Structures are given as structure tokens and as C-alpha cells.
Amino acid sequence: AQKITQTQPGMFVQEKEAVTLDCTYDTSDQSYGLFWYKQPSSGEMIFLIYQGSYDEQNATEGRYSLNFQKARKSANLVISASQLGDSAMYFCAMRELDAGGTSYGKLTFGQGTILTVHP
Amino acid sequence: NAGVTQTPKFQVLKTGQSMTLQCAQDMNHNSMYWYRQDPGMGLRLIYYSASEGTTDKGEVPNGYNVSRLNKREFSLRLESAAPSQTSVYFCASSEWTGEGSTEAFFGQGTRLTVV
């Protein structure tokens, strides 16, 4: 079963508008971490935002916010005021306890969403 | 600030050849990872090492071996390369500090082609 599911292969948004990229996850751990990364066409992986499972408030980093709905197991990324430079692949990821249950090892990524920002 | 350094950046192998991808980090992180990225598949975890001296299989370990040489270095070996292993490979490292996790830092990637 997929641990991280990103159901939108591609998304389009007009410059200066907001866009939401969807992410759902599957875990039985009580403590876990959720991440979003951006991968521009140059290929590097850029960290955007982190949400801990016990964080009661949604994480925000500048124009990025994470809409965390724990009961629904969703961790959607909201980008406000889109810019042309936001055009890239976006990945959702989850870090869980390892098989021994004593340390956080496994970091699993979704399939990604390609975001295109139109002028 | 070197961060995570992967070598080589590009490699072409013939089917059946072997090679080792090297990865080193200078951030004193405990956890290190190897991923492969294929179109439409996202990043798939090959192997990871939660701490020095331990390694565990990820989603797609077949055809690969790893070595956590020390805290800094985590290598990925292809013993007998196959065309299905043509991909972009990323090494990453991270640290977990209780509820405050640091993000994973990635290398620049290795583009491997097996012909």
C-alpha cells in the first residue's frame, strides 16, 4: 500500500493566485513527521516546510502553509500568491519510526505533483 | 558548506558491470538514505541507515547493496547492472531530534544509464 499519495499528477495556476497541492498518508505510528519538497527543473531537492504529528497548529513558512488534518491523514501544501518561479515538481514525504520502533529512520516520498504557474 | 556530496554525477554502464555510488555528509547526521527517481514514480527508497552500523531495506532494494562505512559515508553498490536500473539516484541525510525533526538534505543526484 502506498504510504504517501499525491493524486494530482499536474496542476496549473495563474500567477498571484493561491494553489493547494494534495497529500494523504498512511501510518499507524502515533508520532511522525510530514515534509514538502520542491524540485525545479535543475533537479535539486529544496525543503519547504515541516509538520510534526503532535503540532496543533498548521506549519507556515513564508508563502507556504501546510493544511494538516490528522483525522483525515492529509497534509496539503498551500502556496499563496504564486510566482513563475514556483513552477516545479512538488513532493510530499513522511518520516516514521523504523521497524524496531525506537528511532526515526524511514523517509518515504509520494509520486509528486508538477505545478505550472501561468503568467 | 558541502552538505551531502555524491559521486559521480553521471555514469554510463554496460549491462552486467558493477559500480559503487559514493555519498558523504558533513552535518553529523545519524540517518542516511538512497533513493531512485524515475518519471511518474516519485522518489523511491532503496535502502536507508537510521544510524551508524544499521541498514534497512526500503521499497525497491533488489539489485542493490549498501554499506554504512562510518557516520559520514553511505555507499550504494550495483553488483550487476541492468537496464531497469537506469535512473537518477539521490543520497540524503537527516537527523531526528524528538518532535523537532530536521529536514533531509539531498545530494545533487547521479544520473545513471545502463545500456
mmCIF file with all atom_site columns, C-alpha atoms in Angstrom, chain A residues 63-113:
data_model
loop_
_atom_site.group_PDB
_atom_site.id
_atom_site.type_symbol
_atom_site.label_atom_id
_atom_site.label_alt_id
_atom_site.label_comp_id
_atom_site.label_asym_id
_atom_site.label_entity_id
_atom_site.label_seq_id
_atom_site.pdbx_PDB_ins_code
_atom_site.Cartn_x
_atom_site.Cartn_y
_atom_site.Cartn_z
_atom_site.occupancy
_atom_site.B_iso_or_equiv
_atom_site.pdbx_formal_charge
_atom_site.auth_seq_id
_atom_site.auth_comp_id
_atom_site.auth_asym_id
_atom_site.auth_atom_id
_atom_site.pdbx_PDB_model_num
ATOM 1  C CA . ARG A 1 63  ? 4.134  31.830 1.240   1.00 0.00 ? 63  ARG A CA 1
ATOM 2  C CA . TYR A 1 64  ? 3.907  28.141 2.119   1.00 0.00 ? 64  TYR A CA 1
ATOM 3  C CA . SER A 1 65  ? 1.483  26.684 4.626   1.00 0.00 ? 65  SER A CA 1
ATOM 4  C CA . LEU A 1 66  ? 0.596  23.125 5.429   1.00 0.00 ? 66  LEU A CA 1
ATOM 5  C CA . ASN A 1 67  ? -3.080 22.295 5.923   1.00 0.00 ? 67  ASN A CA 1
ATOM 6  C CA . PHE A 1 68  ? -2.737 19.414 8.389   1.00 0.00 ? 68  PHE A CA 1
ATOM 7  C CA . GLN A 1 69  ? -5.869 17.347 9.043   1.00 0.00 ? 69  GLN A CA 1
ATOM 8  C CA . LYS A 1 70  ? -4.748 14.494 11.256  1.00 0.00 ? 70  LYS A CA 1
ATOM 9  C CA . ALA A 1 71  ? -8.032 12.602 11.390  1.00 0.00 ? 71  ALA A CA 1
ATOM 10 C CA . ARG A 1 72  ? -8.206 12.591 7.599   1.00 0.00 ? 72  ARG A CA 1
ATOM 11 C CA . LYS A 1 73  ? -4.482 11.841 7.319   1.00 0.00 ? 73  LYS A CA 1
ATOM 12 C CA . SER A 1 74  ? -3.958 14.674 4.926   1.00 0.00 ? 74  SER A CA 1
ATOM 13 C CA . ALA A 1 75  ? -1.168 17.230 4.724   1.00 0.00 ? 75  ALA A CA 1
ATOM 14 C CA . ASN A 1 76  ? -1.928 19.556 1.839   1.00 0.00 ? 76  ASN A CA 1
ATOM 15 C CA . LEU A 1 77  ? 0.518  22.258 0.778   1.00 0.00 ? 77  LEU A CA 1
ATOM 16 C CA . VAL A 1 78  ? -0.922 25.709 0.135   1.00 0.00 ? 78  VAL A CA 1
ATOM 17 C CA . ILE A 1 79  ? 1.138  28.159 -1.885  1.00 0.00 ? 79  ILE A CA 1
ATOM 18 C CA . SER A 1 80  ? -0.189 31.699 -1.725  1.00 0.00 ? 80  SER A CA 1
ATOM 19 C CA . ALA A 1 81  ? 0.475  34.388 -4.334  1.00 0.00 ? 81  ALA A CA 1
ATOM 20 C CA . SER A 1 82  ? 2.030  32.008 -6.856  1.00 0.00 ? 82  SER A CA 1
ATOM 21 C CA . GLN A 1 83  ? 5.115  33.162 -8.728  1.00 0.00 ? 83  GLN A CA 1
ATOM 22 C CA . LEU A 1 84  ? 6.551  31.968 -12.031 1.00 0.00 ? 84  LEU A CA 1
ATOM 23 C CA . GLY A 1 85  ? 9.493  30.540 -10.096 1.00 0.00 ? 85  GLY A CA 1
ATOM 24 C CA . ASP A 1 86  ? 7.116  28.212 -8.246  1.00 0.00 ? 86  ASP A CA 1
ATOM 25 C CA . SER A 1 87  ? 6.806  26.079 -11.386 1.00 0.00 ? 87  SER A CA 1
ATOM 26 C CA . ALA A 1 88  ? 8.388  22.788 -10.337 1.00 0.00 ? 88  ALA A CA 1
ATOM 27 C CA . MET A 1 89  ? 7.728  19.263 -9.103  1.00 0.00 ? 89  MET A CA 1
ATOM 28 C CA . TYR A 1 90  ? 6.481  19.103 -5.505  1.00 0.00 ? 90  TYR A CA 1
ATOM 29 C CA . PHE A 1 91  ? 6.896  16.093 -3.255  1.00 0.00 ? 91  PHE A CA 1
ATOM 30 C CA . CYS A 1 92  ? 5.179  15.202 -0.010  1.00 0.00 ? 92  CYS A CA 1
ATOM 31 C CA . ALA A 1 93  ? 7.146  12.956 2.364   1.00 0.00 ? 93  ALA A CA 1
ATOM 32 C CA . MET A 1 94  ? 6.668  11.235 5.718   1.00 0.00 ? 94  MET A CA 1
ATOM 33 C CA . ARG A 1 95  ? 9.152  10.129 8.310   1.00 0.00 ? 95  ARG A CA 1
ATOM 34 C CA . GLU A 1 96  ? 8.156  7.229  10.537  1.00 0.00 ? 96  GLU A CA 1
ATOM 35 C CA . LEU A 1 97  ? 9.622  5.056  13.216  1.00 0.00 ? 97  LEU A CA 1
ATOM 36 C CA . ASP A 1 98  ? 11.852 2.314  11.914  1.00 0.00 ? 98  ASP A CA 1
ATOM 37 C CA . ALA A 1 99  ? 10.999 -1.392 12.201  1.00 0.00 ? 99  ALA A CA 1
ATOM 38 C CA . GLY A 1 100 ? 12.399 -1.553 15.727  1.00 0.00 ? 100 GLY A CA 1
ATOM 39 C CA . GLY A 1 101 ? 10.142 1.282  16.816  1.00 0.00 ? 101 GLY A CA 1
ATOM 40 C CA . THR A 1 102 ? 12.955 3.045  18.603  1.00 0.00 ? 102 THR A CA 1
ATOM 41 C CA . SER A 1 103 ? 14.241 5.580  16.141  1.00 0.00 ? 103 SER A CA 1
ATOM 42 C CA . TYR A 1 104 ? 13.001 7.546  13.214  1.00 0.00 ? 104 TYR A CA 1
ATOM 43 C CA . GLY A 1 105 ? 14.512 6.104  10.104  1.00 0.00 ? 105 GLY A CA 1
ATOM 44 C CA . LYS A 1 106 ? 12.295 5.664  7.138   1.00 0.00 ? 106 LYS A CA 1
ATOM 45 C CA . LEU A 1 107 ? 11.554 8.705  4.992   1.00 0.00 ? 107 LEU A CA 1
ATOM 46 C CA . THR A 1 108 ? 9.031  7.944  2.248   1.00 0.00 ? 108 THR A CA 1
ATOM 47 C CA . PHE A 1 109 ? 8.032  10.182 -0.664  1.00 0.00 ? 109 PHE A CA 1
ATOM 48 C CA . GLY A 1 110 ? 4.936  10.437 -2.806  1.00 0.00 ? 110 GLY A CA 1
ATOM 49 C CA . GLN A 1 111 ? 4.865  10.398 -6.609  1.00 0.00 ? 111 GLN A CA 1
ATOM 50 C CA . GLY A 1 112 ? 4.948  14.160 -6.890  1.00 0.00 ? 112 GLY A CA 1
ATOM 51 C CA . THR A 1 113 ? 2.822  16.888 -8.472  1.00 0.00 ? 113 THR A CA 1
#
